[in-house]
Short mmCIF file of C-alpha atoms in Angstrom, two decimals:
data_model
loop_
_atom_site.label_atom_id
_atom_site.label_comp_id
_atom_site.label_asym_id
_atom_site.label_seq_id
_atom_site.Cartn_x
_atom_site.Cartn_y
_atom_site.Cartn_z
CA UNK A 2 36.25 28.08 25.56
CA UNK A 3 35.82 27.90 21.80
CA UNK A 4 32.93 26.79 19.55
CA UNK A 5 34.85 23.73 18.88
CA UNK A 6 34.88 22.81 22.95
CA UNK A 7 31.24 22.79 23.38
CA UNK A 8 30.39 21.32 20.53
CA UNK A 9 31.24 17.82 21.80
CA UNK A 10 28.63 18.71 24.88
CA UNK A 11 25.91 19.85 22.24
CA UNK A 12 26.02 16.58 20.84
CA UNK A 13 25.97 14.66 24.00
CA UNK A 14 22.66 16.60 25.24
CA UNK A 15 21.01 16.30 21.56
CA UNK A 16 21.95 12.45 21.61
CA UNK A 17 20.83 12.38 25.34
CA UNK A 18 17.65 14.08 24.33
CA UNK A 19 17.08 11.83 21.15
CA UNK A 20 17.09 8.70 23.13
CA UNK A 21 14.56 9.57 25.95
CA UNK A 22 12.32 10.79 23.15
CA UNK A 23 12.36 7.75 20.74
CA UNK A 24 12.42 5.37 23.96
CA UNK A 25 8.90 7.24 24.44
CA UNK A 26 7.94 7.16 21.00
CA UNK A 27 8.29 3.53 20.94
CA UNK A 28 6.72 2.65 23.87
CA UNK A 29 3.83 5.01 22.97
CA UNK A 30 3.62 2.34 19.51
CA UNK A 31 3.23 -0.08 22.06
CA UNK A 32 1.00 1.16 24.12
CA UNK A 33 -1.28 3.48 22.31
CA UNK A 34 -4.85 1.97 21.30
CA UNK A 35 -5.82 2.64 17.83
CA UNK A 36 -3.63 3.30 14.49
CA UNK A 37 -4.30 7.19 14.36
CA UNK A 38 -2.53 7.83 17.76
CA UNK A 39 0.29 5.53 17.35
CA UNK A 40 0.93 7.85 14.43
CA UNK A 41 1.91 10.53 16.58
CA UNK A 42 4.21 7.90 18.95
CA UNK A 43 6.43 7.83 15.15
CA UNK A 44 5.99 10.32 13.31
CA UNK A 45 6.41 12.98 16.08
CA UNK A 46 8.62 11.70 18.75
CA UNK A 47 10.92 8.89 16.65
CA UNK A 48 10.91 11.42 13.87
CA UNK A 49 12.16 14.06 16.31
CA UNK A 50 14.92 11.43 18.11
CA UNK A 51 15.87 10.73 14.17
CA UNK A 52 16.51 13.99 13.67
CA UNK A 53 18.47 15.08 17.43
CA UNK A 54 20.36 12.54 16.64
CA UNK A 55 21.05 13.61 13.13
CA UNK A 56 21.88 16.90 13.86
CA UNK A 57 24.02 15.71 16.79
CA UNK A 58 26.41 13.60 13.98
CA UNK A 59 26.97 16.95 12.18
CA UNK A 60 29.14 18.19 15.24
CA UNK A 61 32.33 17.11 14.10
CA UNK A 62 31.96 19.72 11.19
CA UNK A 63 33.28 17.50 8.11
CA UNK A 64 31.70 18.99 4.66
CA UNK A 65 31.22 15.10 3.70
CA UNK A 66 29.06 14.27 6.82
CA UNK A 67 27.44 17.61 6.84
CA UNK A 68 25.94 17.53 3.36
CA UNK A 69 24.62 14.05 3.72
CA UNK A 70 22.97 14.70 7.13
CA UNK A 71 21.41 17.98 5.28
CA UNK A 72 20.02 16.11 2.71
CA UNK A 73 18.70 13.14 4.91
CA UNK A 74 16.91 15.31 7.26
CA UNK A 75 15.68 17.76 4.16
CA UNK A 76 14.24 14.44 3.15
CA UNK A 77 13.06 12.77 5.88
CA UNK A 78 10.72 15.87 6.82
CA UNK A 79 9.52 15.93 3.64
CA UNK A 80 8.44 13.25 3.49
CA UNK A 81 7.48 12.09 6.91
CA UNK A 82 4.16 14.10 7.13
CA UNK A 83 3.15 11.96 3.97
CA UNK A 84 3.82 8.58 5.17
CA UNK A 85 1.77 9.47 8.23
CA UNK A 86 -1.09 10.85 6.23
CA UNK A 87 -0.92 7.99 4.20
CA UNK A 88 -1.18 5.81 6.92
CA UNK A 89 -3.90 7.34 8.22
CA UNK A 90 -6.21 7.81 4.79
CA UNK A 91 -6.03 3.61 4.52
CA UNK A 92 -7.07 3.70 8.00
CA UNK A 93 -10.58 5.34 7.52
CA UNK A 94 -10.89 3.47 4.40
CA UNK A 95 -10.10 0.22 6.09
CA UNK A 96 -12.61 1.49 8.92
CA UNK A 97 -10.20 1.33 11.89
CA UNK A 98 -11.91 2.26 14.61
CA UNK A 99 -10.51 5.13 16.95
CA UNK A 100 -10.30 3.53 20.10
CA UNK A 101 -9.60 6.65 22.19
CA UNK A 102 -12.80 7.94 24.39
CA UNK A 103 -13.27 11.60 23.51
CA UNK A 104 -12.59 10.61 19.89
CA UNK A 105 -14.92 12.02 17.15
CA UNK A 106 -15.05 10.52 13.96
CA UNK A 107 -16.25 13.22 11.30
CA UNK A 108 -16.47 11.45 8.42
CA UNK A 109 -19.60 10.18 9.24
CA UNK A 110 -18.08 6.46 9.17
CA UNK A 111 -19.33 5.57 11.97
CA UNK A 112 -15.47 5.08 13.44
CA UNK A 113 -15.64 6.33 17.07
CA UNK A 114 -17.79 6.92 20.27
CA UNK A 115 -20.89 5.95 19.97
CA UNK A 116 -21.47 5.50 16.77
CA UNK A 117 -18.93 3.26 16.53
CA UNK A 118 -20.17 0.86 19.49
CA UNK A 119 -23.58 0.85 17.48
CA UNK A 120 -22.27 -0.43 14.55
CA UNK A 121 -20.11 -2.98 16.10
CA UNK A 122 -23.56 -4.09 17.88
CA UNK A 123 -25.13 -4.02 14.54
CA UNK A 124 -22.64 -6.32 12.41
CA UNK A 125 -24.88 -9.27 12.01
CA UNK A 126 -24.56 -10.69 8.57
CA UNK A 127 -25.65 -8.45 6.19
CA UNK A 128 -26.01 -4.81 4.91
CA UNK A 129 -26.57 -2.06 7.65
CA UNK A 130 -28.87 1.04 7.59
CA UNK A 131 -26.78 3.54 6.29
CA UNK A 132 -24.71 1.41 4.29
CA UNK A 133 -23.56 2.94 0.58
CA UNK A 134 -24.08 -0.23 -2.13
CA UNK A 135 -23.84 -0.07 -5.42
CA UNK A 136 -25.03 -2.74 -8.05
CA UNK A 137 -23.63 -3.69 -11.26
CA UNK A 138 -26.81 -4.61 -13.68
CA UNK A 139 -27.20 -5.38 -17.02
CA UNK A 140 -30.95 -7.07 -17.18
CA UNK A 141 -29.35 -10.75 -17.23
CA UNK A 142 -30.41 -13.36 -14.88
CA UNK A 143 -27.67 -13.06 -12.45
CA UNK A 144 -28.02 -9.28 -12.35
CA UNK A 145 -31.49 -10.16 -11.14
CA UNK A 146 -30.22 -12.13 -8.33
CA UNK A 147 -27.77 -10.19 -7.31
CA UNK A 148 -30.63 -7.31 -6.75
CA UNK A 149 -32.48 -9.99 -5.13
CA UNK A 150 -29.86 -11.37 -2.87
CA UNK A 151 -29.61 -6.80 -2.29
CA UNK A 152 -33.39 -6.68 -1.08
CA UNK A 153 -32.56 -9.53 1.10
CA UNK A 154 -29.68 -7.83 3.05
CA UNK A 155 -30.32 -4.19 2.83
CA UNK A 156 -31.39 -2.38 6.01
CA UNK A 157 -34.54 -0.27 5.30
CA UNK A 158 -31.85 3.20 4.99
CA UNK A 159 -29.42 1.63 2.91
CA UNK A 160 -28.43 4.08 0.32
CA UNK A 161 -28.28 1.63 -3.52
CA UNK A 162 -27.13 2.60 -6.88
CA UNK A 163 -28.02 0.78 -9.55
CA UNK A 164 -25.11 0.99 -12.51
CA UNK A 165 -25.57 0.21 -15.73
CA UNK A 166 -22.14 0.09 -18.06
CA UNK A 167 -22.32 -0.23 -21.58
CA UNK A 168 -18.76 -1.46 -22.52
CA UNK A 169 -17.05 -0.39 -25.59
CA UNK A 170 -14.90 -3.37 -26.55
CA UNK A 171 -12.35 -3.16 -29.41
CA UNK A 172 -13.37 -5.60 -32.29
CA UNK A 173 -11.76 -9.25 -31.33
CA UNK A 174 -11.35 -12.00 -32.82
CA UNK A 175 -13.28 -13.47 -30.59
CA UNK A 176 -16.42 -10.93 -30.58
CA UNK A 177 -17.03 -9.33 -33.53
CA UNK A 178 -19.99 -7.73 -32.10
CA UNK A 179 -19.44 -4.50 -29.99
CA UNK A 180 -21.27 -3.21 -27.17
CA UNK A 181 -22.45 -5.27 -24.09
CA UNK A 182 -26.01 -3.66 -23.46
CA UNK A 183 -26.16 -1.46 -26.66
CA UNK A 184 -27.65 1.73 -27.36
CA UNK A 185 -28.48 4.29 -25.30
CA UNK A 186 -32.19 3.82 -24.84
CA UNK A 187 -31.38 0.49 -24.27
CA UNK A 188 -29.41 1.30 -21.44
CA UNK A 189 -31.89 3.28 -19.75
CA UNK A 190 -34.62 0.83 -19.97
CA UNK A 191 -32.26 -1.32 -18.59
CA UNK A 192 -31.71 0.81 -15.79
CA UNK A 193 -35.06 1.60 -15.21
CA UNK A 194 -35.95 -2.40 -15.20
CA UNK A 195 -33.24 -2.70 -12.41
CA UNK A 196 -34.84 -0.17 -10.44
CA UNK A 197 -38.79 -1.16 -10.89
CA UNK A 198 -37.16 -4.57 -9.68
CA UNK A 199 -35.65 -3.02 -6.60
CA UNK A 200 -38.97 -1.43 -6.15
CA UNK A 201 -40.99 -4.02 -6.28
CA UNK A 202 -38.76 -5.36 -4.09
CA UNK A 203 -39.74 -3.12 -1.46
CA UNK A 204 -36.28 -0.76 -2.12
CA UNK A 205 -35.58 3.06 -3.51
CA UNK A 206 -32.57 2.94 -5.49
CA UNK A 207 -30.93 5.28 -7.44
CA UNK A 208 -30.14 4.46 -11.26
CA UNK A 209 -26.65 5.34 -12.72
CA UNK A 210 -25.65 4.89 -16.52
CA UNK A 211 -22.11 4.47 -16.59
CA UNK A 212 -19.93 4.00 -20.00
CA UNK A 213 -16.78 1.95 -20.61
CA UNK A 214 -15.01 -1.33 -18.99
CA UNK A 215 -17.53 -2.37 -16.83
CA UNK A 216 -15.54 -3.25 -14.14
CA UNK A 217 -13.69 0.15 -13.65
CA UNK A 218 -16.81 1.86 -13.74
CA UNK A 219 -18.82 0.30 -10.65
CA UNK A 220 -15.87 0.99 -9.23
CA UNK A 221 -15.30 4.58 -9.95
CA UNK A 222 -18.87 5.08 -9.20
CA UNK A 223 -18.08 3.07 -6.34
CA UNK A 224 -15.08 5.51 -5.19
CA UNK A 225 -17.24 8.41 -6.29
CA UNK A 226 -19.73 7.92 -3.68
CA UNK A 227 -17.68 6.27 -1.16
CA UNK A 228 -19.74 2.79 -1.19
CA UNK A 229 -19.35 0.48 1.07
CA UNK A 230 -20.16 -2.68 -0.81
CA UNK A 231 -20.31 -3.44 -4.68
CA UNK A 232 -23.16 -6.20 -5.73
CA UNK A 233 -22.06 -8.39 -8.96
CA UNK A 234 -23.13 -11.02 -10.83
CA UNK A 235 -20.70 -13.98 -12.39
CA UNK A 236 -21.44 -13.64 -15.57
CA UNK A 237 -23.33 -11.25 -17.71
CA UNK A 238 -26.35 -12.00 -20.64
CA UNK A 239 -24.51 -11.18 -23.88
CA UNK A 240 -21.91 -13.25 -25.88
CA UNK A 241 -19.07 -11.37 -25.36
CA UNK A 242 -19.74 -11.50 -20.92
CA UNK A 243 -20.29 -14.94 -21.50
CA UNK A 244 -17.14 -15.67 -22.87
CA UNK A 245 -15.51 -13.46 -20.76
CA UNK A 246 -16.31 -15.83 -18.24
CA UNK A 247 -17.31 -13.60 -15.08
CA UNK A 248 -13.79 -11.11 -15.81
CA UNK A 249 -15.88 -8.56 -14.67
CA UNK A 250 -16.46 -10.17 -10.98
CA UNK A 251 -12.90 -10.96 -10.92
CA UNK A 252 -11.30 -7.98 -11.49
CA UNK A 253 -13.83 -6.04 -9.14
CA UNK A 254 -12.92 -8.77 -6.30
CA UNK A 255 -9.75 -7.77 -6.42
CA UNK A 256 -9.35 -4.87 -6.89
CA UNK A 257 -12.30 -2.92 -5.39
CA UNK A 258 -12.39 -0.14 -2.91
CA UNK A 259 -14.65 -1.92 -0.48
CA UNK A 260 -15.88 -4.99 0.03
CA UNK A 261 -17.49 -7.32 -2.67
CA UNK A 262 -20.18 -9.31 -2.78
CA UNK A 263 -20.27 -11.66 -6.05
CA UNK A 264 -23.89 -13.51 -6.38
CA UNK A 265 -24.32 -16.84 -7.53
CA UNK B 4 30.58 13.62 21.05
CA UNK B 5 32.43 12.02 23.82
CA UNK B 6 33.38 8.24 23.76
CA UNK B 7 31.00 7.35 26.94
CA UNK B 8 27.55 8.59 25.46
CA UNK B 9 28.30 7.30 21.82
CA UNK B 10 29.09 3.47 23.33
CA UNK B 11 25.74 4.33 25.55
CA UNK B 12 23.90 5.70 22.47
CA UNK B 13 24.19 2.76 20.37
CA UNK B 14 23.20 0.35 22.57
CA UNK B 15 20.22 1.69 23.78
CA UNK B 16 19.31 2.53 20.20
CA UNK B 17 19.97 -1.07 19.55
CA UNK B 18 17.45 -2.14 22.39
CA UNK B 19 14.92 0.24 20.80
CA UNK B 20 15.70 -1.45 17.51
CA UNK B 21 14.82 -5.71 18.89
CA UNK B 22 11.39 -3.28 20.55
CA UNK B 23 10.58 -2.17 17.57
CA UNK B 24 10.94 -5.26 15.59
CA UNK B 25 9.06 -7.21 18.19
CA UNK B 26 6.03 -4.61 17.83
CA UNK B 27 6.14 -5.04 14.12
CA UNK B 28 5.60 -8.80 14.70
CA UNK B 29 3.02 -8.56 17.22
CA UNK B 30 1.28 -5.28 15.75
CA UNK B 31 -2.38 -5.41 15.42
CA UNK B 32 -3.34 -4.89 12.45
CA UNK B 33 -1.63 -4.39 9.11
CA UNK B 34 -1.55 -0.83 9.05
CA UNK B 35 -0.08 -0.50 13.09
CA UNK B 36 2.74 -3.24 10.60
CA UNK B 37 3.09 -0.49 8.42
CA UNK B 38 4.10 1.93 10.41
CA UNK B 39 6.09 0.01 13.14
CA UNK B 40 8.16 -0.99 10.19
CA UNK B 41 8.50 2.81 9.39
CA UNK B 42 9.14 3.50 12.69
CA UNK B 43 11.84 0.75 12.61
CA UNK B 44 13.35 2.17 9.29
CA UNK B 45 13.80 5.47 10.90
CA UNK B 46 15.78 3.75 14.37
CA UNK B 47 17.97 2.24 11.73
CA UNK B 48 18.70 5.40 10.20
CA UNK B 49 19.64 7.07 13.61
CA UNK B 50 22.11 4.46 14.35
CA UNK B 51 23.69 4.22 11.59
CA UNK B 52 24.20 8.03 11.82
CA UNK B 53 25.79 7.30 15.36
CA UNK B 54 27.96 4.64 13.77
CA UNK B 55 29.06 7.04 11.25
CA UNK B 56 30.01 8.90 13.26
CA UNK B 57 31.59 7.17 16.00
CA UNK B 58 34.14 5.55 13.37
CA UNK B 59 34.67 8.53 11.36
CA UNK B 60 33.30 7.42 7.63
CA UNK B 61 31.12 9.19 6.09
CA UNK B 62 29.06 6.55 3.86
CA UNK B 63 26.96 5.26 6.24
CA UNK B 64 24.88 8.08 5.93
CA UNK B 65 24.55 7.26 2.18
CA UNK B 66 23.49 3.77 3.50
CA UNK B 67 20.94 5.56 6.10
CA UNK B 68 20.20 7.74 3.01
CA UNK B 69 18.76 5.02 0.81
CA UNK B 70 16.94 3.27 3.62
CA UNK B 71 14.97 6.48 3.80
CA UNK B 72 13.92 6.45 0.55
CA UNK B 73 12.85 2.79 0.91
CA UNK B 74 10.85 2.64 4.01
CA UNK B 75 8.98 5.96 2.60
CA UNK B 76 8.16 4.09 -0.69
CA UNK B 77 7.27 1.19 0.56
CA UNK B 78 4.78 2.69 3.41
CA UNK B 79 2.82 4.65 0.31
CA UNK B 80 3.01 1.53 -1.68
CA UNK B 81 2.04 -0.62 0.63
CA UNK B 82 -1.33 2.18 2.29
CA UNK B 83 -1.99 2.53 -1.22
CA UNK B 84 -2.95 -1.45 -1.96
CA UNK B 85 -4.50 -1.99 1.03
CA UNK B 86 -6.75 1.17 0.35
CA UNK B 87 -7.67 0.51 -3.21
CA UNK B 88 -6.07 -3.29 -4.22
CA UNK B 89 -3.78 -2.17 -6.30
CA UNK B 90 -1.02 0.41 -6.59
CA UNK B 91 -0.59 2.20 -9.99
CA UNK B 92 -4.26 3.52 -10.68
#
């Protein structure tokens, strides 16, 4: 009884094994509730079959299969952990809720138990207490509706950010002059207009000066905080906005790390 | 690896593969997509590995190989837009 005799039965039990585990593994994708534990039906039991059976292959001791199976499995469990984690990261920004009962969701996202049932309860039209938003304003008249249409929706605890970006455009053809809201002072009093408005409007906002392409920057600041809506208006008060036509609105639509609201 | 359990082997992995494709169709939501489709990647692999083996050549495994590197890609790619819109920052 050589090494070479039971190697053919090693392979049998591996395969064997491999199949009951990724038959479970994919009827745990089937039947699990949420995303976050159907990660562990593939990325743990298929991942394991995948590699049983992988192993199994190398039994007939070629250096040509061997060194390919090697560097598939080096690979696959590499990289296997970071699909799965990057599976799971969308999912709490997508706000997936975990469906499982003992759940607990600690990223304060309101995604399981009874937290989650609350805000499911809650999801009439409109901003929740709690809710992160964050406003793009630069004093024009659609910046003051969009804080309006804000003091119309937000719950009494919603946490708003007023941002105020002073883009720095290249000289164009087409605009000769530079800055959107201009100097620095000017920027603040902007900012502080925005938030006496919010005020009066019967919200406490917090006032945030942000510099460059105005879209990026609501959104960074939007990312920074982890908001969970952004507030623009179409189109902004100086020449260069103007003809812009509302790019900022666009590009924040559609590429923003939350939802969007764009006010009329 | 005996005859009998290979034949066995790659059927049943081929029924797991039609499961898997149906539960990428009817998955939930577009992440449970993502990562049936993963899932299914990594089935494919598997039997192609059997295959390989059960005819003796060794470049299905370079096949299975590549398919890796795909389906890994293309689940970051594709968490990555959904999370943020886009995919290059």
């Amino acid at each position: 009884m050589s090494v070479r005799d039971v190697l053919p039965w090693v392979a049998d039990a591996l395969v064997v094994l491999a199949l009951a585990v990724m038959t479970i593994g994919v009827y745990g994708l089937r039947r699990m509730p949420d995303v976050y534990t159907q990660l562990h039906a593939t990325s743990k039991a298929v991942f394991l079959g995948v590699i049983a059976i992988l192993v199994a292959s190398m039994a007939t001791l070629e250096p040509a299969v061997i060194t390919r199976v090697a560097l598939i499995t080096v690979f696959l469990v590499l990289t296997t952990p970071v699909a799965a984690h990057a599976i799971a990261l969308a999912a709490y920004r997508l706000r997936e809720p975990m469906r499982t009962p003992g759940a607990i969701d600690e990223s304060g996202r309101g995604l399981a138990g009874a937290a989650r049932d609350e805000e499911r309860r809650r999801r009439a039209a409109g901003v929740e207490p709690g809710w992160r938003v964050v406003v793009g304003y630069d004093g024009s008249e659609q910046a003051n509706r969009a804080l309006e249409r804000v003091a119309m929706l937000a719950g009494e605890d919603a946490a708003i950010t007023v941002v105020t970006a002073g883009a720095i455009l290249p000289e164009s053809p087409v605009a000769p002059d530079r800055a959107v809201v201009e100097e620095g002072e000017e920027r603040q009093r902007v900012l502080e207009e925005g938030r006496a408005r919010l005020a009066e409007l019967g919200l406490r906002a917090e006032a945030v000066e942000a510099f460059g392409d105005p879209a990026d920057a609501l959104m960074d600041v939007a990312r920074e905080i982890g908001a969970d809506l952004i507030v623009v208006g179409t189109r902004g008060r100086t020449v260069t906005t103007r003809v812009l036509l509302g790019s900022v609105s666009a590009k924040i639509a559609s590429q923003a790390p939350c939802d969007v609201l764009v006010v009329r | 690896m005996h005859t009998v359990v290979f034949y066995v082997a790659v059927l049943w992995m081929t029924v797991l593969l039609a499961a898997s494709t149906l539960l990428v169709i009817r998955a939930r939501s577009i992440l449970s997509r993502i990562l049936a489709l993963d899932m299914l990647v990594l089935i494919l692999v598997a039997l192609l590995a059997l295959l390989s083996d059960l005819l003796g050549v060794p470049y299905f495994l370079d096949a299975g190989l590549v398919l890796a590197l795909l389906s890994f890609t293309a689940t970051v790619a594709a968490t990555r837009y959904h999370r943020e819109g886009k995919v290059f920052s």
